[in-house]
Amino acid sequence: MARLFRDPRRDSASSSSNGFAPPAASPAASALPSPFPDLGVQLSAAELRETAYEVLVAASRTTGGKPLTYIPQAGPASPASVSSASSVNSSSSSLQRSLTSAAASKMKKALGLKSSASSKGGSPGSGGAGVKAAPRRPATVGELMRAQMRVSEPADARIRRGLLRIAAGQLGRRAEAMVLPLEFLQQFKASDFPDLQEHEAWQGRNLKLIEAGLLVHPFVPLNKSDSSAQRLKQIIRGAYDRPLETGKNSESMQVLRTAVMSLAGRSHDGTSDGCHWADGFPLNLHLYQMLVEACFDSDDSTVVDEIDEVIELLKKTWVILGINQMLHNLCFAWALFNHFVMSGQVDIELLSAAENQLVEVAKDAKTTKDPNYCKVLSSTLSSIMGWTEKRLLAYHETFNTSNIESMQGIVSIGVTAAKVLVEDISHEYRRRRKEETDVARSRIETYVRSSLRTAFAQRMEEADSKRSSRNPTPVMSILAKDIGDLAIKEKNLYSPILKTWHPLASGVAVATLHSCYGSELKQFIAGLTELTPETVQVLKSADKLEKDLVNIAVEDSVDSDDGGKSLIREMPPYEAENAIANLVKVWIKERVDRLKGWVDRNLKQETWSPGANRDNFAPSSVEMLRIIGETLDAFFELPIPMHPALLPDLTAGLDRSLQLYVSKAKSGCGSRSSFMPELPPLTRCEVGSKLLFKKKEKPQNPQHRGPQNGATNGTDPLGLPQLCVRLNTLQYIRSELENLEKKIKTCLRNVESAQADITNGLEFKFELCQAACQEGIQHLCETTAYKVTFFDLGHILWDTLYIGDIASSRVDLLLRELDPILETISGTVHIKVRNRAITALMKATFDGFLLVILAGGPLRAFTRQDSQIIEGDFRSLRDLFLADGDGLPEELVDKASSQVKNVLPLLRTESEGLIERFKRLIAESDQSRTASRGKLPMPTTTGHWSPNDANTVLRVLCYRHEEAATRFLKKTYGLPKKL
């Protein structure tokens, strides 16, 4: 065992990693680096431990009031122990005090530790046959301390023998007034050791202790010019090269004593009541920490049941080491925490005890401003905080269901350390204290955000690895699912613990996850160019994740001061639905543009042939409606959650495409005005001339415009059959719109996002197309009617009807030409628009008939007697459209013919009566002008023929074959007889 003290390599590993002694048994995990400053002297853990034991025994001896004795408890008695046993019956030193029952440990109760006495085994010798007896417990605190500090019995005997010699030579002198290393050097020579090597190691240890305590870390700072210090340095350096001759009568020892005592006796106030060789920072802390290690069982690192007695014993060393209650609390807190770490973080009792002890340290930190204490406090708490933060900044990696119990204590310790460092040590905090910084909340928020970001990055890697040929799910969808699970785990496992310090821990966590996923989603959306099932799947997953995260944040912040508004502001919407909507709108635009292009191309090729199908409408309309139906089917097959919201965009686009088709179907057909003839200038009849009836001259017809393309053959796209097909096509489209609307409503009820009453209040009407069809049918009916009347039958109206002899140029020819036209319309045009087409033709025919009478040109002249023929012709024209009850309704025919019927009575009115009527109408319409100029003005042609229209009456006079009429026209307006 002696080699344990002379071989510093034995403890070099422990010394380098911890700076104080670890338990003898192999720990489950490495100890933490020592938070205390480096000694600056090569003292191993074993050397420090042996010195600490010497201090302990010396301090106990001087406080006990009785001579120092020792009774060995294990194995045969050694000579040293026998020699010291003579006074055992008459002495009762502190080290010999019997151990009390562990059940009475007040300190363990205060720390929250349970007694382990019941699990340590029975009394000595209780083991039966075949059963291994439990190890015997030490009977005294002295034996326990020797065992805990791993001091051999021979070494212990030498220490006690040396102390007895010291006491004999310095009666009444207390240990704190002696330099123990110096005293031991003077009491022992090389012959007191088993071999020279052990003596040299022992001497080297004591010299290094003197160097550390008086030269490197003196209690009172040294002056550079201090001769004693220089002398001591020389002696120690020389001793390293050539060992000193030790012993009472050694001259070298006398020189050493003189140098040592002159330095050890110094004090700040000039008085000397002790020897300051071991109470300077950090030597005293390293020595005391070796003593504190005795509080932990060397087998399993648990706190010994005899902790009360051990601590009371340790307190006796405070006067030598310059330790006080605050330093003890700090050292003990560090030891508890370090042993928890060494236990592999499984001994929750140690963690709880460290947490409780750290509370005492926090109280101490508020009551002192000692710079040495604050420096050690800062380094110790920084070390503790560094260890805790390494785990808490990524607590998802550190804690799970199997070890979550330790998280509460680790967080508490980390937060407490942070608060002390910031609130009690940091000068910056003191300057900014008015801001009321919440250190605990700030640290928890840092832990949450850091850990969640780390966990998110790991989930990203995992999501990428999960995708394969067998699992084509997009990475972002997998990630959304994993993040959702992570948020639930956070809420259920970690947040209940973290809420102790941060009431919105869950909210902060989900806000962090929301931000992390949002950054990835933003990049994903930025790279989208088209709508695919994979894209929609990602965006739907993102939308679901966002809803879940926001719900957690809202639940977590219900009772917060701002109701969670600050957290929600941290979570700007992903707008996944907007991203989907924008992609769908692009999809809709592409489909609509494609359809418009199709309309442009196909209508240029459409022939409007009546024989193309049974119902006589354009095949292109059938194809277009088929494309629209397929587009609707494709839209409702899109895996999107907002069909109702985006459907109006699609229907509007399709509506515009249909409107374009209708517009092009009627374009190029002309209009009513394009076929109306220009009225010829007014003339008067030449009464008495026989040329009007006998001279055969080329009729001078009013000019009129033909169809725009001028085609007249059987393939004329503006022929009557083709115009009828156009009418049917518009009617077919109009009738199919209702089916499209029904199809939309049916599809809408079946989509994933639909609700029971999804279509209630929603109108998906093709209003543009409906209006265009309505207007187009009306337009085509009028265009067809006026084209047939004024273009196709113009030669009859202008060249034949009432030219020359009225009786021989009646309306019969016109009726014969109209009959097959009516048959074509009836046989071609759809029944729902047939009457409209025939009605339009009837109105156009009546307009043409009236135009011949009122603006037929100078080759026409009528007498009052001709009115009967004309009225009879008009009745025949009406009867054609009535068709003996099989044609148009009589009410409709009466309404359309009312204008003609109102004008015809003027033809049988006397000329004088017409002149008087004309003058009256002119006067009523423009009295002031008549009065000022003294003549009748020329009335304007409005085209609205009426017996109350001055222009209508004037035209009847122009075509009146009678002297009174022609004389009035010549005198009043000077109208010519010819054009």
Tab-separated table of N, CA, C and O in Angstrom, residues 5 19-21 43-60 95 145-146 148-151 156 159 163 180-181 184 205-206 209 277-278 283-294 313-314 316-318 320-321:
chain	number	residue	atom	x	y	z
A	5	PHE	N	1.304	5.912	-2.257
A	5	PHE	CA	1.654	7.295	-1.933
A	5	PHE	C	2.917	7.764	-2.647
A	5	PHE	O	3.147	8.943	-2.767
A	19	GLY	N	-8.990	16.772	-10.661
A	19	GLY	CA	-8.317	17.591	-9.674
A	19	GLY	C	-8.571	17.171	-8.245
A	19	GLY	O	-8.024	17.736	-7.313
A	20	PHE	N	-9.417	16.180	-8.014
A	20	PHE	CA	-9.613	15.602	-6.691
A	20	PHE	C	-9.954	14.140	-6.878
A	20	PHE	O	-10.218	13.690	-7.991
A	21	ALA	N	-9.978	13.412	-5.806
A	21	ALA	CA	-10.050	11.956	-5.923
A	21	ALA	C	-11.411	11.457	-6.327
A	21	ALA	O	-12.398	11.809	-5.710
A	43	LEU	N	1.240	18.371	-7.948
A	43	LEU	CA	0.735	17.555	-6.848
A	43	LEU	C	-0.364	16.647	-7.375
A	43	LEU	O	-1.375	17.113	-7.915
A	44	SER	N	-0.149	15.328	-7.205
A	44	SER	CA	-1.153	14.392	-7.694
A	44	SER	C	-2.342	14.341	-6.750
A	44	SER	O	-2.294	14.842	-5.615
A	45	ALA	N	-3.407	13.695	-7.211
A	45	ALA	CA	-4.596	13.553	-6.380
A	45	ALA	C	-4.280	12.767	-5.118
A	45	ALA	O	-4.781	13.067	-4.026
A	46	ALA	N	-3.422	11.729	-5.241
A	46	ALA	CA	-3.068	10.926	-4.063
A	46	ALA	C	-2.300	11.768	-3.056
A	46	ALA	O	-2.507	11.651	-1.833
A	47	GLU	N	-1.400	12.629	-3.538
A	47	GLU	CA	-0.634	13.493	-2.638
A	47	GLU	C	-1.541	14.495	-1.932
A	47	GLU	O	-1.412	14.752	-0.728
A	48	LEU	N	-2.462	15.071	-2.692
A	48	LEU	CA	-3.409	16.016	-2.083
A	48	LEU	C	-4.297	15.312	-1.068
A	48	LEU	O	-4.606	15.848	0.003
A	49	ARG	N	-4.691	14.081	-1.409
A	49	ARG	CA	-5.576	13.332	-0.523
A	49	ARG	C	-4.869	13.000	0.801
A	49	ARG	O	-5.434	13.117	1.888
A	50	GLU	N	-3.607	12.583	0.725
A	50	GLU	CA	-2.872	12.229	1.938
A	50	GLU	C	-2.656	13.474	2.801
A	50	GLU	O	-2.780	13.425	4.032
A	51	THR	N	-2.361	14.606	2.132
A	51	THR	CA	-2.184	15.851	2.886
A	51	THR	C	-3.490	16.257	3.566
A	51	THR	O	-3.509	16.694	4.731
A	52	ALA	N	-4.624	16.127	2.818
A	52	ALA	CA	-5.922	16.471	3.401
A	52	ALA	C	-6.221	15.604	4.611
A	52	ALA	O	-6.769	16.069	5.624
A	53	TYR	N	-5.834	14.313	4.529
A	53	TYR	CA	-6.066	13.414	5.663
A	53	TYR	C	-5.224	13.840	6.855
A	53	TYR	O	-5.665	13.802	8.009
A	54	GLU	N	-3.972	14.280	6.598
A	54	GLU	CA	-3.118	14.767	7.666
A	54	GLU	C	-3.747	15.985	8.352
A	54	GLU	O	-3.743	16.086	9.595
A	55	VAL	N	-4.297	16.897	7.541
A	55	VAL	CA	-4.954	18.083	8.095
A	55	VAL	C	-6.145	17.674	8.941
A	55	VAL	O	-6.382	18.199	10.035
A	56	LEU	N	-6.915	16.691	8.431
A	56	LEU	CA	-8.101	16.233	9.144
A	56	LEU	C	-7.737	15.648	10.503
A	56	LEU	O	-8.354	15.980	11.526
A	57	VAL	N	-6.713	14.769	10.522
A	57	VAL	CA	-6.333	14.122	11.777
A	57	VAL	C	-5.785	15.157	12.757
A	57	VAL	O	-6.118	15.148	13.954
A	58	ALA	N	-4.961	16.097	12.233
A	58	ALA	CA	-4.391	17.125	13.101
A	58	ALA	C	-5.485	18.012	13.679
A	58	ALA	O	-5.476	18.347	14.870
A	59	ALA	N	-6.456	18.412	12.829
A	59	ALA	CA	-7.535	19.282	13.303
A	59	ALA	C	-8.402	18.571	14.317
A	59	ALA	O	-8.837	19.156	15.321
A	60	SER	N	-8.657	17.286	14.109
A	60	SER	CA	-9.486	16.515	15.036
A	60	SER	C	-8.782	16.340	16.365
A	60	SER	O	-9.391	16.392	17.425
A	95	LEU	N	-12.110	11.565	16.175
A	95	LEU	CA	-12.017	10.484	15.186
A	95	LEU	C	-12.489	9.167	15.749
A	95	LEU	O	-12.777	8.237	15.008
A	145	MET	N	-13.303	7.519	7.746
A	145	MET	CA	-12.573	8.521	6.973
A	145	MET	C	-11.291	7.934	6.380
A	145	MET	O	-10.935	8.228	5.238
A	146	ARG	N	-10.598	7.109	7.163
A	146	ARG	CA	-9.393	6.504	6.615
A	146	ARG	C	-9.708	5.634	5.412
A	146	ARG	O	-9.030	5.675	4.384
A	148	GLN	N	-12.424	5.837	3.501
A	148	GLN	CA	-12.942	6.642	2.404
A	148	GLN	C	-11.822	7.358	1.648
A	148	GLN	O	-11.879	7.516	0.425
A	149	MET	N	-10.790	7.775	2.395
A	149	MET	CA	-9.708	8.525	1.768
A	149	MET	C	-8.557	7.610	1.326
A	149	MET	O	-7.509	8.081	0.889
A	150	ARG	N	-8.793	6.306	1.446
A	150	ARG	CA	-7.855	5.297	0.946
A	150	ARG	C	-6.442	5.468	1.521
A	150	ARG	O	-5.442	5.444	0.789
A	151	VAL	N	-6.385	5.718	2.804
A	151	VAL	CA	-5.106	5.830	3.502
A	151	VAL	C	-4.814	4.478	4.161
A	151	VAL	O	-5.651	3.931	4.894
A	156	ASP	N	-1.396	5.725	8.050
A	156	ASP	CA	-2.187	6.347	9.106
A	156	ASP	C	-1.438	6.321	10.434
A	156	ASP	O	-1.409	7.305	11.182
A	159	ILE	N	1.284	8.945	10.389
A	159	ILE	CA	0.730	10.292	10.574
A	159	ILE	C	0.433	10.538	12.041
A	159	ILE	O	0.795	11.588	12.617
A	163	LEU	N	2.149	13.184	14.641
A	163	LEU	CA	1.363	14.184	15.361
A	163	LEU	C	1.587	14.091	16.861
A	163	LEU	O	1.603	15.117	17.578
A	180	LEU	N	2.050	22.101	9.041
A	180	LEU	CA	2.110	20.646	9.168
A	180	LEU	C	3.174	20.004	8.283
A	180	LEU	O	3.914	19.126	8.749
A	181	PRO	N	3.292	20.381	6.999
A	181	PRO	CA	4.347	19.743	6.181
A	181	PRO	C	5.732	19.954	6.790
A	181	PRO	O	6.572	19.033	6.788
A	184	PHE	N	6.080	17.700	9.926
A	184	PHE	CA	6.279	16.299	9.590
A	184	PHE	C	7.691	16.064	9.066
A	184	PHE	O	8.333	15.053	9.360
A	205	ARG	N	6.556	15.523	-1.584
A	205	ARG	CA	5.169	15.980	-1.422
A	205	ARG	C	5.089	17.136	-0.442
A	205	ARG	O	4.435	18.154	-0.706
A	206	ASN	N	5.759	17.028	0.666
A	206	ASN	CA	5.686	18.076	1.674
A	206	ASN	C	6.344	19.369	1.208
A	206	ASN	O	5.853	20.469	1.499
A	209	LEU	N	4.002	21.019	-1.158
A	209	LEU	CA	2.905	21.656	-0.421
A	209	LEU	C	3.343	22.992	0.151
A	209	LEU	O	2.600	23.988	0.119
A	277	TRP	N	-0.405	28.603	5.645
A	277	TRP	CA	0.295	27.788	4.632
A	277	TRP	C	-0.670	27.014	3.733
A	277	TRP	O	-0.295	26.582	2.649
A	278	ALA	N	-1.938	26.863	4.165
A	278	ALA	CA	-2.885	26.052	3.368
A	278	ALA	C	-4.203	26.757	3.149
A	278	ALA	O	-5.151	26.159	2.663
A	283	LEU	N	-5.235	26.338	-3.292
A	283	LEU	CA	-4.744	25.133	-2.623
A	283	LEU	C	-5.745	24.641	-1.591
A	283	LEU	O	-6.014	23.435	-1.493
A	284	ASN	N	-6.295	25.588	-0.821
A	284	ASN	CA	-7.241	25.158	0.209
A	284	ASN	C	-8.451	24.449	-0.390
A	284	ASN	O	-8.984	23.498	0.178
A	285	LEU	N	-8.905	24.919	-1.582
A	285	LEU	CA	-10.071	24.287	-2.219
A	285	LEU	C	-9.744	22.873	-2.693
A	285	LEU	O	-10.556	21.953	-2.535
A	286	HIS	N	-8.551	22.692	-3.252
A	286	HIS	CA	-8.152	21.350	-3.708
A	286	HIS	C	-8.045	20.395	-2.522
A	286	HIS	O	-8.490	19.231	-2.608
A	287	LEU	N	-7.468	20.867	-1.423
A	287	LEU	CA	-7.351	20.012	-0.233
A	287	LEU	C	-8.722	19.717	0.371
A	287	LEU	O	-9.030	18.576	0.739
A	288	TYR	N	-9.560	20.754	0.438
A	288	TYR	CA	-10.871	20.545	1.057
A	288	TYR	C	-11.744	19.645	0.187
A	288	TYR	O	-12.532	18.847	0.701
A	289	GLN	N	-11.588	19.769	-1.130
A	289	GLN	CA	-12.405	18.932	-2.001
A	289	GLN	C	-12.048	17.455	-1.804
A	289	GLN	O	-12.901	16.581	-1.919
A	290	MET	N	-10.765	17.168	-1.462
A	290	MET	CA	-10.378	15.792	-1.165
A	290	MET	C	-11.107	15.275	0.071
A	290	MET	O	-11.485	14.111	0.143
A	291	LEU	N	-11.280	16.171	1.055
A	291	LEU	CA	-12.023	15.797	2.255
A	291	LEU	C	-13.503	15.599	1.954
A	291	LEU	O	-14.137	14.675	2.471
A	292	VAL	N	-14.063	16.471	1.103
A	292	VAL	CA	-15.492	16.357	0.753
A	292	VAL	C	-15.767	15.039	0.041
A	292	VAL	O	-16.848	14.456	0.183
A	293	GLU	N	-14.763	14.534	-0.697
A	293	GLU	CA	-14.959	13.268	-1.404
A	293	GLU	C	-15.223	12.117	-0.438
A	293	GLU	O	-15.805	11.109	-0.817
A	294	ALA	N	-14.801	12.277	0.817
A	294	ALA	CA	-15.047	11.232	1.808
A	294	ALA	C	-16.522	11.110	2.140
A	294	ALA	O	-16.944	10.136	2.784
A	313	LEU	N	-16.932	16.524	11.186
A	313	LEU	CA	-15.491	16.329	11.260
A	313	LEU	C	-14.764	17.258	10.290
A	313	LEU	O	-13.722	17.845	10.615
A	314	LEU	N	-15.347	17.401	9.070
A	314	LEU	CA	-14.712	18.251	8.070
A	314	LEU	C	-14.663	19.703	8.536
A	314	LEU	O	-13.717	20.438	8.215
A	316	LYS	N	-13.934	20.829	11.250
A	316	LYS	CA	-12.791	21.086	12.114
A	316	LYS	C	-11.574	21.542	11.325
A	316	LYS	O	-10.655	22.146	11.877
A	317	THR	N	-11.565	21.255	10.027
A	317	THR	CA	-10.419	21.647	9.198
A	317	THR	C	-10.556	23.065	8.672
A	317	THR	O	-9.613	23.596	8.077
A	318	TRP	N	-11.726	23.679	8.831
A	318	TRP	CA	-11.966	24.990	8.214
A	318	TRP	C	-10.960	26.031	8.696
A	318	TRP	O	-10.494	26.856	7.914
A	320	ILE	N	-7.910	25.690	9.580
A	320	ILE	CA	-6.598	25.514	8.955
A	320	ILE	C	-6.640	25.902	7.481
A	320	ILE	O	-5.752	26.596	6.980
A	321	LEU	N	-7.699	25.471	6.801
A	321	LEU	CA	-7.787	25.669	5.355
A	321	LEU	C	-8.428	26.997	4.949
A	321	LEU	O	-8.474	27.325	3.775
